[in-house]
Coordinates of C-alpha atoms and ligand atoms in Angstrom, one line a residue:
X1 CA -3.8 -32.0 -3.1
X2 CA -4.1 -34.8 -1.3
X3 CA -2.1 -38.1 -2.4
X4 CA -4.9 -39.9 -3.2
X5 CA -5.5 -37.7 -6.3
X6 CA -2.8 -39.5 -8.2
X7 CA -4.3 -43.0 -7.3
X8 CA -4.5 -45.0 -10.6
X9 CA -7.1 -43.5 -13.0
X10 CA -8.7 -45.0 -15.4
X11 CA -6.4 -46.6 -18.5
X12 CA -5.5 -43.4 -20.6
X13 CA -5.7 -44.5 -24.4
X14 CA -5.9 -41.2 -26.3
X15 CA -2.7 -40.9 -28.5
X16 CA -2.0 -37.3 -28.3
X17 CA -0.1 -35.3 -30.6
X18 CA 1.2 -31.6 -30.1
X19 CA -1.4 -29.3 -31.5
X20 CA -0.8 -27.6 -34.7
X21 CA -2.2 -24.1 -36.7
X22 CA -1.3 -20.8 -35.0
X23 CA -4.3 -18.1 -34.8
X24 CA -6.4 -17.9 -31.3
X25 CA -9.9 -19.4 -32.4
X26 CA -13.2 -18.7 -30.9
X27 CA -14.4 -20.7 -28.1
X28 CA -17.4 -20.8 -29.5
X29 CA -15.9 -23.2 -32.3
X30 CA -15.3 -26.2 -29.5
X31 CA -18.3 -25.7 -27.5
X32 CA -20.1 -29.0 -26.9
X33 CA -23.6 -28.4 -27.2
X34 CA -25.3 -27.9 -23.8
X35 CA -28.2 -30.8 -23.2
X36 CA -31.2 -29.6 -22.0
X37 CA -30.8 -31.2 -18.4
X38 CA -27.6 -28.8 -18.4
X39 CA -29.7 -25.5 -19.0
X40 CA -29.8 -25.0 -15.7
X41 CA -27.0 -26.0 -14.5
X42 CA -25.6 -23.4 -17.2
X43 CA -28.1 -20.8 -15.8
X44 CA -27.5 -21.2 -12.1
X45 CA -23.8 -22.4 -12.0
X46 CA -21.8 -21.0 -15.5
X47 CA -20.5 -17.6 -13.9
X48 CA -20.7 -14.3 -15.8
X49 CA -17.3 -13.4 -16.1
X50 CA -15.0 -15.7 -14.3
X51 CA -13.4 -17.7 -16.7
X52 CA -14.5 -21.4 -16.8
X53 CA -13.9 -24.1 -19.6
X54 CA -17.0 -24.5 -21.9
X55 CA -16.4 -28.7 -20.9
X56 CA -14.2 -30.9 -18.1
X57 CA -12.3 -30.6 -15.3
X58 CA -10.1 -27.4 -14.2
X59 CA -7.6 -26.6 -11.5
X60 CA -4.5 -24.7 -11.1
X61 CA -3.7 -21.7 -13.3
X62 CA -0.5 -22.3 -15.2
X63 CA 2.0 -20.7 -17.3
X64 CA 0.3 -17.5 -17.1
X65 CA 2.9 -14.3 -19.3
X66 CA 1.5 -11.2 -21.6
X67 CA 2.8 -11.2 -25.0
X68 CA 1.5 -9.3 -28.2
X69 CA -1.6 -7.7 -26.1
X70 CA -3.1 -10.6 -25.1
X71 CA -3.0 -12.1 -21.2
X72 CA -2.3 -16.1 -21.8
X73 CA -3.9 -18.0 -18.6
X74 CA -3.4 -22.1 -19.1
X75 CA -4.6 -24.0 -16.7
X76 CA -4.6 -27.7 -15.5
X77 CA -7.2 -29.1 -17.6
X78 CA -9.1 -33.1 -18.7
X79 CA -11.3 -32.2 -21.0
X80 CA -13.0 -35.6 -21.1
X81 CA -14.6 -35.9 -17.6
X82 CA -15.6 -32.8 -15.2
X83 CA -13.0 -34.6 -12.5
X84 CA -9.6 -34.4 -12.4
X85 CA -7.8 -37.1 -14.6
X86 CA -5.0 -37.0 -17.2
X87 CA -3.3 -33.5 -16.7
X88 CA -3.4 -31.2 -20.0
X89 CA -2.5 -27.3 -20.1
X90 CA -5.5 -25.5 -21.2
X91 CA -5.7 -22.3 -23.0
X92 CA -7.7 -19.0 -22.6
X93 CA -6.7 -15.0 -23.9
X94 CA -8.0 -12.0 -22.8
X95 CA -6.8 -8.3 -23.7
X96 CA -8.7 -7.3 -20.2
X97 CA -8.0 -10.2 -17.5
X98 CA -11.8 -9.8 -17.2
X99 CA -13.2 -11.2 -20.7
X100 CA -11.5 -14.7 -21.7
X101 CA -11.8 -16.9 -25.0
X102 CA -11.0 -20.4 -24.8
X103 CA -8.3 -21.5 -26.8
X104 CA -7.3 -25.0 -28.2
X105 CA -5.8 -26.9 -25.8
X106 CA -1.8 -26.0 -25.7
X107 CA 0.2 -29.1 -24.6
X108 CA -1.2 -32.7 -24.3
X109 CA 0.3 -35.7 -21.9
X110 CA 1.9 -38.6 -23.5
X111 CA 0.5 -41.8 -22.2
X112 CA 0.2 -41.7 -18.5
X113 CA 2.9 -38.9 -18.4
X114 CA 0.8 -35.9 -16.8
X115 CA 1.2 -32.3 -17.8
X116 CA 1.3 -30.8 -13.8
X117 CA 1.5 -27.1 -13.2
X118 CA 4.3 -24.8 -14.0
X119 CA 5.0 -21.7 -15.3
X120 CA 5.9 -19.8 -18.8
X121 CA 8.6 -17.0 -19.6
X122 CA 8.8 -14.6 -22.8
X123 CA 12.3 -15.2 -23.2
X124 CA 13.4 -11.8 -25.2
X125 CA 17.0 -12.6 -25.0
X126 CA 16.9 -15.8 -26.8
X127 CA 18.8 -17.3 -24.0
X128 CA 17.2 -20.7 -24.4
X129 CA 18.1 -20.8 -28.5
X130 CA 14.9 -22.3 -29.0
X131 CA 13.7 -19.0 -31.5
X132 CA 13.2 -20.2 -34.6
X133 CA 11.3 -16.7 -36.0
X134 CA 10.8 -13.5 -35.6
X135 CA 8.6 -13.9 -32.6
X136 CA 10.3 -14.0 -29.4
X137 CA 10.7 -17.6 -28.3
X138 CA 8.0 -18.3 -25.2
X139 CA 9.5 -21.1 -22.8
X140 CA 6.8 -23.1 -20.6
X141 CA 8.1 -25.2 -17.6
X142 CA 6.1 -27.4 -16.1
X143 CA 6.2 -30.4 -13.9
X144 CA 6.1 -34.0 -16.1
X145 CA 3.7 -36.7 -13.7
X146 CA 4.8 -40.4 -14.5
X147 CA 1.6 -42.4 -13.4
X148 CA 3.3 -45.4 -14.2
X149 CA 5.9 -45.4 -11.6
X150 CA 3.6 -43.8 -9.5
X151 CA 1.5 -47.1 -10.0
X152 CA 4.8 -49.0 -9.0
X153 CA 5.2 -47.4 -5.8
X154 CA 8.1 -45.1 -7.3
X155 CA 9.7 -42.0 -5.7
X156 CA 10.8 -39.8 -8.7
X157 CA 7.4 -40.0 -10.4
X158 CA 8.0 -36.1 -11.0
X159 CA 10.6 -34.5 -13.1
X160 CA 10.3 -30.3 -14.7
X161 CA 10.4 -30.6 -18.5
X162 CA 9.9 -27.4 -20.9
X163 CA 8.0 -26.9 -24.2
X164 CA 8.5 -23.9 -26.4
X165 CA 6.3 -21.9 -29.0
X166 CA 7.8 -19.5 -31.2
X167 CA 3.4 -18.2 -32.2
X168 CA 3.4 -16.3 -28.9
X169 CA 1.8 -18.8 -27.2
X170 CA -0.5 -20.3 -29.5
X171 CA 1.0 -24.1 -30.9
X172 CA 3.8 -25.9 -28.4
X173 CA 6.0 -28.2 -29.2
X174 CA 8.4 -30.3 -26.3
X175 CA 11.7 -29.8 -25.8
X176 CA 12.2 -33.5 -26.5
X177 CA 15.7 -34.1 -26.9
X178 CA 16.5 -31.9 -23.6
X179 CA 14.0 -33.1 -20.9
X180 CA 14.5 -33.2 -18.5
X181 CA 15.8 -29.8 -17.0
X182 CA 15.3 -31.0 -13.7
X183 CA 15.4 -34.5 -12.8
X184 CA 13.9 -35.7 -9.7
X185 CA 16.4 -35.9 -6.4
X186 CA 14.5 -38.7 -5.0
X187 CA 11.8 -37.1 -3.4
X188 CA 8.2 -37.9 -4.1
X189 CA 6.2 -34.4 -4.4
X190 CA 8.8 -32.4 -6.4
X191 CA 6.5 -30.5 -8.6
X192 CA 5.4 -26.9 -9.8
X193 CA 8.1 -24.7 -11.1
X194 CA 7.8 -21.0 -11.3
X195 CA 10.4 -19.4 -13.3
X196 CA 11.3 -15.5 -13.4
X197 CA 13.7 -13.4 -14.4
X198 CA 15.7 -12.4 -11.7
X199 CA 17.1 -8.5 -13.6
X200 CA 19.0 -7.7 -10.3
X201 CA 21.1 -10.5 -10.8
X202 CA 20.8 -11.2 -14.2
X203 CA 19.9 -14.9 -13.8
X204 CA 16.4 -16.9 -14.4
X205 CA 15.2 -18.1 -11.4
X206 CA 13.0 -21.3 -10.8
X207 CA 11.4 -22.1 -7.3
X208 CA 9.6 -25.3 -6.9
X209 CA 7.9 -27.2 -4.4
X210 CA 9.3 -29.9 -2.7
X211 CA 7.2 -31.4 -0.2
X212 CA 7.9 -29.8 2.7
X213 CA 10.2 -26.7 1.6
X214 CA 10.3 -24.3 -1.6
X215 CA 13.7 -25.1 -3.5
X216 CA 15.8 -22.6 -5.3
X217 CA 17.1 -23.4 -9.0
X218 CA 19.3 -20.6 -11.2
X219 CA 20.1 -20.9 -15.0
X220 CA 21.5 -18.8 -17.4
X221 CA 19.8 -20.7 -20.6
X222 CA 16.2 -22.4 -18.8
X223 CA 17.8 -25.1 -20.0
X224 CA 20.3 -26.2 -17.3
X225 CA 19.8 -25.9 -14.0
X226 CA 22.0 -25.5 -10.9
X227 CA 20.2 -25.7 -7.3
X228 CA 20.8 -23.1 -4.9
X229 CA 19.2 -23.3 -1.7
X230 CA 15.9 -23.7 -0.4
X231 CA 13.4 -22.4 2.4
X232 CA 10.7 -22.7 4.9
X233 CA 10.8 -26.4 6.4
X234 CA 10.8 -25.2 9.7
X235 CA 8.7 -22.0 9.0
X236 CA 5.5 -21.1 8.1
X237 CA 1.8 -23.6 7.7
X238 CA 2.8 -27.2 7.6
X239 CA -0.7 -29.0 7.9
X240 CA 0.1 -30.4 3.7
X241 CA 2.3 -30.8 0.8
X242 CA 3.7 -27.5 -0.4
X243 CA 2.2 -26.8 -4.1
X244 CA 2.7 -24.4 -6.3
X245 CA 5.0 -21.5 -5.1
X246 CA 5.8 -17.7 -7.1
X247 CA 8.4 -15.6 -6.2
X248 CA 9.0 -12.2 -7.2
X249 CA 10.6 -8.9 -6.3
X250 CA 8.0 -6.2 -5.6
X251 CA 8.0 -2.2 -4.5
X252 CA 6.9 -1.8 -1.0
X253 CA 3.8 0.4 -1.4
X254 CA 4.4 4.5 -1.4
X255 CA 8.4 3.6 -0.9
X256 CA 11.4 3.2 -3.3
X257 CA 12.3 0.1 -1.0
X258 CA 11.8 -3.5 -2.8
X259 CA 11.0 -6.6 -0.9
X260 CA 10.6 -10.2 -2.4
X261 CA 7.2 -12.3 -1.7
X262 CA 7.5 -16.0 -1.8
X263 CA 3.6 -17.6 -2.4
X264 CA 3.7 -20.9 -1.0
X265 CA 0.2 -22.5 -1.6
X266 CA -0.4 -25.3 1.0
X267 CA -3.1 -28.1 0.9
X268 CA -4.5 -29.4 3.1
X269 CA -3.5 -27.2 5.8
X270 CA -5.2 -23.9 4.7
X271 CA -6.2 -21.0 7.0
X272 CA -9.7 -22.4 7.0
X273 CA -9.5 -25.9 5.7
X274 CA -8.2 -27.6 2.6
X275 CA -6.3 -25.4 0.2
X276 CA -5.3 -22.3 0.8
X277 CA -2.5 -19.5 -0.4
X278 CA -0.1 -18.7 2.2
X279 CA 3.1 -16.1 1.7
X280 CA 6.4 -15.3 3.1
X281 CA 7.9 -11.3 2.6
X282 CA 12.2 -11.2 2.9
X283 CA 15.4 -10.6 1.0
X284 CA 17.2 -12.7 -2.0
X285 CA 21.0 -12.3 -2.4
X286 CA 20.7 -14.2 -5.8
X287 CA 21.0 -17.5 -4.4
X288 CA 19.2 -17.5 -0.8
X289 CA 16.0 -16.4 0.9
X290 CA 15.7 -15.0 3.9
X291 CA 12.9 -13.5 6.2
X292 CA 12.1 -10.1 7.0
X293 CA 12.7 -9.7 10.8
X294 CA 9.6 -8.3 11.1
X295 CA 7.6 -10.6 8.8
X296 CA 9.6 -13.6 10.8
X297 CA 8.0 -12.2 13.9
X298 CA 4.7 -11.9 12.5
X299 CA 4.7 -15.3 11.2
X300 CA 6.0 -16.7 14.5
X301 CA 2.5 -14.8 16.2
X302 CA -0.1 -15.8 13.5
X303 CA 1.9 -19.1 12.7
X304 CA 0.9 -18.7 8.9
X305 CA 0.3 -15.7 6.6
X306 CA -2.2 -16.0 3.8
X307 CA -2.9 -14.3 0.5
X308 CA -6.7 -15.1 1.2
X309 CA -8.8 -16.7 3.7
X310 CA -11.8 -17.4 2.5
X311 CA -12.0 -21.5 1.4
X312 CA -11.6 -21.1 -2.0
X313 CA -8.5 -19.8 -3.5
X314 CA -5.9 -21.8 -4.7
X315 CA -2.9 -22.7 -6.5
X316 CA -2.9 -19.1 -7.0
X317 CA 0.5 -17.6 -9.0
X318 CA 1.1 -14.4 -10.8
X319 CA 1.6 -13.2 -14.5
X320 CA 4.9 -13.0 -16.1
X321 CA 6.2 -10.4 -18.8
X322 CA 3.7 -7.5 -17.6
X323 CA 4.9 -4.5 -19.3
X324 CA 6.9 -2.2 -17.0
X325 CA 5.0 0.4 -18.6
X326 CA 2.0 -1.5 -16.7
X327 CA 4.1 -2.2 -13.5
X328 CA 1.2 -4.2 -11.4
X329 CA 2.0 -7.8 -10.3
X330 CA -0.9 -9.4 -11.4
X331 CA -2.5 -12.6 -10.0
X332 CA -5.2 -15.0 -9.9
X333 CA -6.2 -18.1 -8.5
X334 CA -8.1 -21.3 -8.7
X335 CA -12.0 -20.7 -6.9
X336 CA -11.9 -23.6 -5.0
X337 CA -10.5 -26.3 -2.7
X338 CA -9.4 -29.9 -3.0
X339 CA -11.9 -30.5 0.1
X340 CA -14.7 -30.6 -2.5
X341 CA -13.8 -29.3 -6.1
X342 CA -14.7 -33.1 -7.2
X343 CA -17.8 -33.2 -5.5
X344 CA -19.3 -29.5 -6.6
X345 CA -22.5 -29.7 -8.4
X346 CA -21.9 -28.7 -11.9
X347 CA -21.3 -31.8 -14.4
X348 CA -20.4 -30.5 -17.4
X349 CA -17.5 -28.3 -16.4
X350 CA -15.9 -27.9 -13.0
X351 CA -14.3 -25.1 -11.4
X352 CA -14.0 -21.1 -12.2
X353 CA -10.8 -18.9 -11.6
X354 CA -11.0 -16.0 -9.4
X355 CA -11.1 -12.6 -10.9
X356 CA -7.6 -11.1 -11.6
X357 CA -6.1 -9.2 -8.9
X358 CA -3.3 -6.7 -8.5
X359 CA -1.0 -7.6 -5.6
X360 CA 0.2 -4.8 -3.5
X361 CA 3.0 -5.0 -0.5
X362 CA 2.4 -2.4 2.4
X363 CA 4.3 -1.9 5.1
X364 CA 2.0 -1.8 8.7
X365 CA 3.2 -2.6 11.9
X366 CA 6.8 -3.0 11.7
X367 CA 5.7 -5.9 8.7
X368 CA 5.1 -6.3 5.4
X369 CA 1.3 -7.1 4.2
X370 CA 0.4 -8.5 0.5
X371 CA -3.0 -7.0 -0.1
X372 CA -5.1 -7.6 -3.2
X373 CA -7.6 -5.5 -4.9
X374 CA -9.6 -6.7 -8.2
X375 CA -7.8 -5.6 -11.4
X376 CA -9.8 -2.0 -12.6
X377 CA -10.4 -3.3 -16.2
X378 CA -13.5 -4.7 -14.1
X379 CA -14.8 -1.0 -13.8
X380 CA -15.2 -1.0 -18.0
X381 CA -18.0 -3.6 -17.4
X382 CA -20.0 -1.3 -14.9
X383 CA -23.5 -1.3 -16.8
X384 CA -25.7 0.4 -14.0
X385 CA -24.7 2.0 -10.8
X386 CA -26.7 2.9 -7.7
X387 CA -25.4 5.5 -5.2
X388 CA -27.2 5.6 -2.2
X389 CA -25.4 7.7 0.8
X390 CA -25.8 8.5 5.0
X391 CA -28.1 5.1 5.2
X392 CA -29.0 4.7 9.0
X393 CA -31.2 1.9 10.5
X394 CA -31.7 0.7 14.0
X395 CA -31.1 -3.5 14.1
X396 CA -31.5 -4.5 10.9
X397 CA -30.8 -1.9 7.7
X398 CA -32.1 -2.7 3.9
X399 CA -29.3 -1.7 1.2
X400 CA -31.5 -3.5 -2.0
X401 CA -34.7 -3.9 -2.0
X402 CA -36.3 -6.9 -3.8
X403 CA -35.3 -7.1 -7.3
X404 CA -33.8 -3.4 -7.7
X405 CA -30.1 -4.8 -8.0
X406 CA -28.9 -7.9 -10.3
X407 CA -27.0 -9.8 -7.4
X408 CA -25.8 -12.2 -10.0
X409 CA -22.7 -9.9 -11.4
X410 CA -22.0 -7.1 -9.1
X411 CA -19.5 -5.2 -7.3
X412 CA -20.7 -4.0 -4.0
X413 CA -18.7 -1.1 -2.0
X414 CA -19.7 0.0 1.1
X415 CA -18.4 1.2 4.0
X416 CA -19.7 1.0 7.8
X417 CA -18.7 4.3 10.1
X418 CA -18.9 4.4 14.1
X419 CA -18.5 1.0 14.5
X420 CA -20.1 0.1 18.4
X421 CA -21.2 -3.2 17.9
X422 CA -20.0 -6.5 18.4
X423 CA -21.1 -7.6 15.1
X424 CA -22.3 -6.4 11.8
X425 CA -23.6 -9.3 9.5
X426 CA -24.7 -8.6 5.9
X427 CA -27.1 -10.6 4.4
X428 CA -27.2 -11.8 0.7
X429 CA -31.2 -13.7 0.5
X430 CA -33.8 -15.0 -2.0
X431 CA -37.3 -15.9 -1.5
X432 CA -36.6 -19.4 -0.9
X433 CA -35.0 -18.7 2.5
X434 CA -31.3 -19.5 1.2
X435 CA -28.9 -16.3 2.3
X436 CA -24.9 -16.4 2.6
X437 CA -23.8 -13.9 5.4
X438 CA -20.3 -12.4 6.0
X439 CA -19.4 -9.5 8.1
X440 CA -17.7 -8.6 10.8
X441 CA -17.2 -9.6 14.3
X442 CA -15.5 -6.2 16.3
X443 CA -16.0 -8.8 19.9
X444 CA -13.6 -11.2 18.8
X445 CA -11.7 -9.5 15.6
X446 CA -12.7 -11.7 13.0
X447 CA -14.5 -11.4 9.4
X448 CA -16.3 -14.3 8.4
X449 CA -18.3 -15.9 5.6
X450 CA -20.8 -18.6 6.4
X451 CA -22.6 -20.3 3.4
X452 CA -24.2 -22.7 5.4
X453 CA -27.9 -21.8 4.1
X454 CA -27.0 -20.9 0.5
X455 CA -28.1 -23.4 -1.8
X456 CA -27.0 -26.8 -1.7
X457 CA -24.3 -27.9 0.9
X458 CA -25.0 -31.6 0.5
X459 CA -22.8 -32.5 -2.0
X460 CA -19.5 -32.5 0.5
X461 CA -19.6 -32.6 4.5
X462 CA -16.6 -30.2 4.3
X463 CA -18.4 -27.6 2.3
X464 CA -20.4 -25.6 4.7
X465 CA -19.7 -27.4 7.9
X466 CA -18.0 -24.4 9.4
X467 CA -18.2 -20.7 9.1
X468 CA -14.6 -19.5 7.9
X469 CA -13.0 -16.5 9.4
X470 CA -10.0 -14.0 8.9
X471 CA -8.6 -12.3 12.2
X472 CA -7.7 -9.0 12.3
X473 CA -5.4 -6.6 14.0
X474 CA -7.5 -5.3 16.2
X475 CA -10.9 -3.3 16.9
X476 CA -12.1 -1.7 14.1
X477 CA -13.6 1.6 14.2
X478 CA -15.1 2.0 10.5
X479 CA -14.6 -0.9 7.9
X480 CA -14.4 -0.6 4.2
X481 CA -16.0 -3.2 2.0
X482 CA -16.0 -4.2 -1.5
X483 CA -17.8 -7.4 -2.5
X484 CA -17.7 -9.1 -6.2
X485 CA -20.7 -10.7 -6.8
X486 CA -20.7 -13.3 -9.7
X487 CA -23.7 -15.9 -9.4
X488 CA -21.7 -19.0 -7.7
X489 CA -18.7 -16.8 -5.9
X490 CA -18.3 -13.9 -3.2
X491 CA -15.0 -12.3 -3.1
X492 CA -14.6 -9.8 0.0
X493 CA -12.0 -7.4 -0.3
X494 CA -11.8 -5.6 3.3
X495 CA -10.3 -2.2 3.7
X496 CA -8.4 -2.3 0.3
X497 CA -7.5 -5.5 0.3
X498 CA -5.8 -5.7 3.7
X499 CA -7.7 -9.0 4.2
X500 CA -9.4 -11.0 1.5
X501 CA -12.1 -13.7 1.9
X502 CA -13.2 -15.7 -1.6
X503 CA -16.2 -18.4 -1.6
X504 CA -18.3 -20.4 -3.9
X505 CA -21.5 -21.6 -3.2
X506 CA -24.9 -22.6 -5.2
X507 CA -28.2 -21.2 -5.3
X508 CA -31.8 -22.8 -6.1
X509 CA -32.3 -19.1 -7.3
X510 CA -30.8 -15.9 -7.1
X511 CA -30.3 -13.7 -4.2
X512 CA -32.4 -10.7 -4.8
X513 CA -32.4 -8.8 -1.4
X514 CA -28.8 -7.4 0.1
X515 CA -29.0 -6.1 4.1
X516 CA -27.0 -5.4 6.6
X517 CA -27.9 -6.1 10.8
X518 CA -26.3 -5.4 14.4
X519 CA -28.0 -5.0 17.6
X520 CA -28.8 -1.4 17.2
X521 CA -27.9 1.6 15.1
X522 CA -25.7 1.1 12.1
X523 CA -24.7 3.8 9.7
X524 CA -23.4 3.2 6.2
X525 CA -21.9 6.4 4.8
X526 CA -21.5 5.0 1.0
X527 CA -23.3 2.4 -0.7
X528 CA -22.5 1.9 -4.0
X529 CA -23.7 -1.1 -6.8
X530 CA -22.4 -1.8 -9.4
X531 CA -24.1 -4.3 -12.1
X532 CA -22.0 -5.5 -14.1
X533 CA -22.1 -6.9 -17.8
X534 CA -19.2 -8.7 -19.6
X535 CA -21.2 -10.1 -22.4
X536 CA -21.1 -6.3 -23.4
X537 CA -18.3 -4.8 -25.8
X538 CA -15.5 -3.5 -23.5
X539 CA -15.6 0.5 -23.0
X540 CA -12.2 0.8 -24.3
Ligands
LIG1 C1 -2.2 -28.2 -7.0 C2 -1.7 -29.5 -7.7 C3 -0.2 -29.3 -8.2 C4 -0.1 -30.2 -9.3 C5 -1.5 -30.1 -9.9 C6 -1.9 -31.4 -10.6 O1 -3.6 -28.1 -7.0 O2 -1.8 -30.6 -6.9 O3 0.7 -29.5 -7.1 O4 0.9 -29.9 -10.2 O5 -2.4 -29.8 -8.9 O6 -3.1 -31.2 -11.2

């Protein structure tokens, strides 16, 4: 985020006390109640099944572990206006990563001391001492914001603190008398902590942004920390602050090799604007970093690497304490991009997550690719499904017809054979004219997305002033597409998640037609849509 984010907000007065009871409740129980000129706001805007607050302001996802069958998602939160303001974690649960409930809000600011993002561990070996039950003792660590010496032109405004809970997850209390683990080193954006448990060499691990560079921290307690090293001031996209980094240790698709990923999200500077997620693949010896040659060499050609490149996807980071049993590395993001996510219309809530996805490292051409395909508890929410197969057409080719389809919560897969044109544009439309198009340019190499008709654009001169794109390696000779589909977003997963492309946008009504055109023949071999319906019981 831009500086400017932090400039003086309003005076906050709230005195805020750590929350207290233990059972998840129903969001249902904190729901404001939706005024009338909101109706359609909630109509249009409230997606289906991407998780949004029921009121106020969202951004980064936080803290995210699994404990005691429940995924825990916090998030960077003000429930009191639907902009960003006074930083609070908030709180949702889902047994699916598909279906969420909004939970009390987990850890409050003090006055003008923020709650920024950070990062939560299951700590099973007590290493912290902070279990006081039975339960195992959950530690969060998360960046503390001091808008008063911000206000005074300060450099160490940010510092990491920890909270624990010993409810898995539910009530937090600070770790008062030790904050904080960190303290700032004198340098003004020093925020973000990602902690892990590094089994190879027995050691938790926290990275953290630091302006320019992703610093290294070990402990043996998450209570005292010893730096390390750090990485990447003279590698990688440089066009912003660093934010929010991951790191993790991950098996290199169909191998028994492991690889670590470093996610380095970047704004402004992103690979179409704004924020965006950006990634580096190498080694850890337990204290340093280091490339992959190959992955060096691939960064050198593309200058940056990124997790997505569609415009919004942010602050993205990935689940801790996923049973091994499980094995995926699970991830999700924020859906959308410090360019606009003020300025987006919706006024009751702002801002959605993307859907969950399962992160995936393959080896191609002598490098390392991080690819990311929705998670498959989606598939227990397929309602209707229509196959259609060997579609030909000549120019333009219709893949709905009017109304046959709900294009408001859909997963679309298709795939395109004898590819011989220079582009292929599909076409989401309504009857008011508005239509987003994406596709693929085989001229030039590029997908793209361009929302420039679809809905209102107004709002922002950022939003739809260009058409975003995501190069690829090469001519393509078929190309594999599956589309999620979920009233205000488009995520494009192309060929299995090599490349990914996620969007917002907002209709004056739905899309209702889906179609595909190039200048001449074009040959879909399998069409299949997939309505979707989360409000349903899961299949399970
Ligand atoms: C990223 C970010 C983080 C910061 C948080 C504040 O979007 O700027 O770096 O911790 O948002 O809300």
């Amino acid at each position: 985020m831009k500086s400017t984010k932090y400039l003086p907000l309003a005076f906050y007065s709230a005195l805020v006390l750590s929350v207290t009871g233990c059972k998840p409740f129903s969001a249902a129980a904190q729901t404001t109640a939706v005024s009338v000129e909101n109706a359609s706001e909630e109509t249009m805007y409230r997606p289906n099944f991407h998780f949004t607050p029921k009121k106020g302001w969202m951004n980064d996802p936080n803290g995210m572990f699994f404990a005691n069958g429940y995924y825990h998602l916090f998030y960077q939160y003000y429930p009191d206006k639907s902009v960003w303001g006074p930083m609070h974690w908030g709180h949702a649960i889902s047994k699916d990563l598909v279906k969420w409930e909004e939970q009390q809000i987990a850890i409050y600011p003090d006055k003008d001391k923020y709650i920024f993002s950070g990062s939560a561990v299951v700590d099973v070996n007590n290493t912290s001492g902070l279990k006081t039950g039975k339960n195992d003792p959950i530690i969060a660590i998360y960046t503390l914001h001091d808008m008063t010496k911000e206000k005074e032109g300060k450099m160490d405004v940010e510092q990491q603190d920890i909270a624990f809970s010993n409810d898995n997850g539910f009530t937090w209390q600070k770790f008062e008398e030790g904050n904080p683990v960190v303290k700032n080193p004198g340098i003004r954006d020093f925020r973000d902590p990602k902690v892990s448990w590094d089994e190879t060499h027995k050691q938790w691990i926290m990275v953290l942004a630091a302006q320019d560079r992703a610093q290294f921290y070990k402990s043996s307690n998450l209570k005292n920390w010893e730096f390390v090293s750090e990485f990447g001031k003279e590698t990688g996209a440089h066009g912003g602050v660093w934010e929010c980094p991951d790191f993790f240790q991950i098996k290199v698709e169909g191998t028994k090799e492991t690889k670590w990923v470093l996610i380095q999200n970047l704004n402004p500077g992103g690979p179409n604007g704004g924020s965006g997620v950006q990634y580096f693949v190498g080694d850890f010896d337990g204290k340093t970093f280091t490339l992959d040659p190959g992955f060096a060499k691939r960064v050198n050609n593309e200058k940056a690497v990124w997790a997505d490149y569609g415009k919004d996807n942010y602050a993205g980071v990935t689940w801790n304490n996923v049973p091994s049993s499980d094995g995926r590395r699970l991830f999700i993001g924020w859906m959308s991009n410090w360019e606009y996510a003020q300025q987006v219309p919706t006024t009751s809530w702002r801002s959605s997550t993307t859907i969950a996805r399962e992160l995936k490292l393959v080896k191609k051409n002598g490098s390392y690719n991080l690819e990311s395909i929705p998670v498959k508890e989606i598939n227990n929410y397929v309602s209707k499904t229509i196959k259609k197969s060997g579609l030909k057409g000549n120019g333009k080719l219709v893949l709905t017809e009017n109304g046959k389809a709900d294009l408001a919560q859909t997963i679309i897969s298709l795939d395109l054979k004898n590819l011989k044109h220079d582009q292929y544009t599909f076409e989401l439309s309504n009857s008011d004219g508005e239509s987003l198009k994406f596709g693929l340019n085989n001229k030039e190499n590029y997908l793209f997305v361009d929302r420039s008709k679809a809905g209102k654009i107004d709002f922002s001169e950022k939003f739809a002033s260009t058409i975003s794109k995501a190069f690829l390696n090469g001519n393509q000779k078929e190309a594999v597409f599956k589309i999620i589909l979920d009233k205000t977003s488009i995520e494009i997963f192309y060929n299995n998640g090599e490349k990914v492309m996620t969007e917002i946008f907002f209709l004056n009504k739905p899309f209702t037609a889906f179609s595909v055109s190039a200048t001449e023949k074009i040959e879909v071999s399998n069409l299949v849509i997939q309505e979707l319906n989360v409000s349903k019981n899961n299949k399970e």
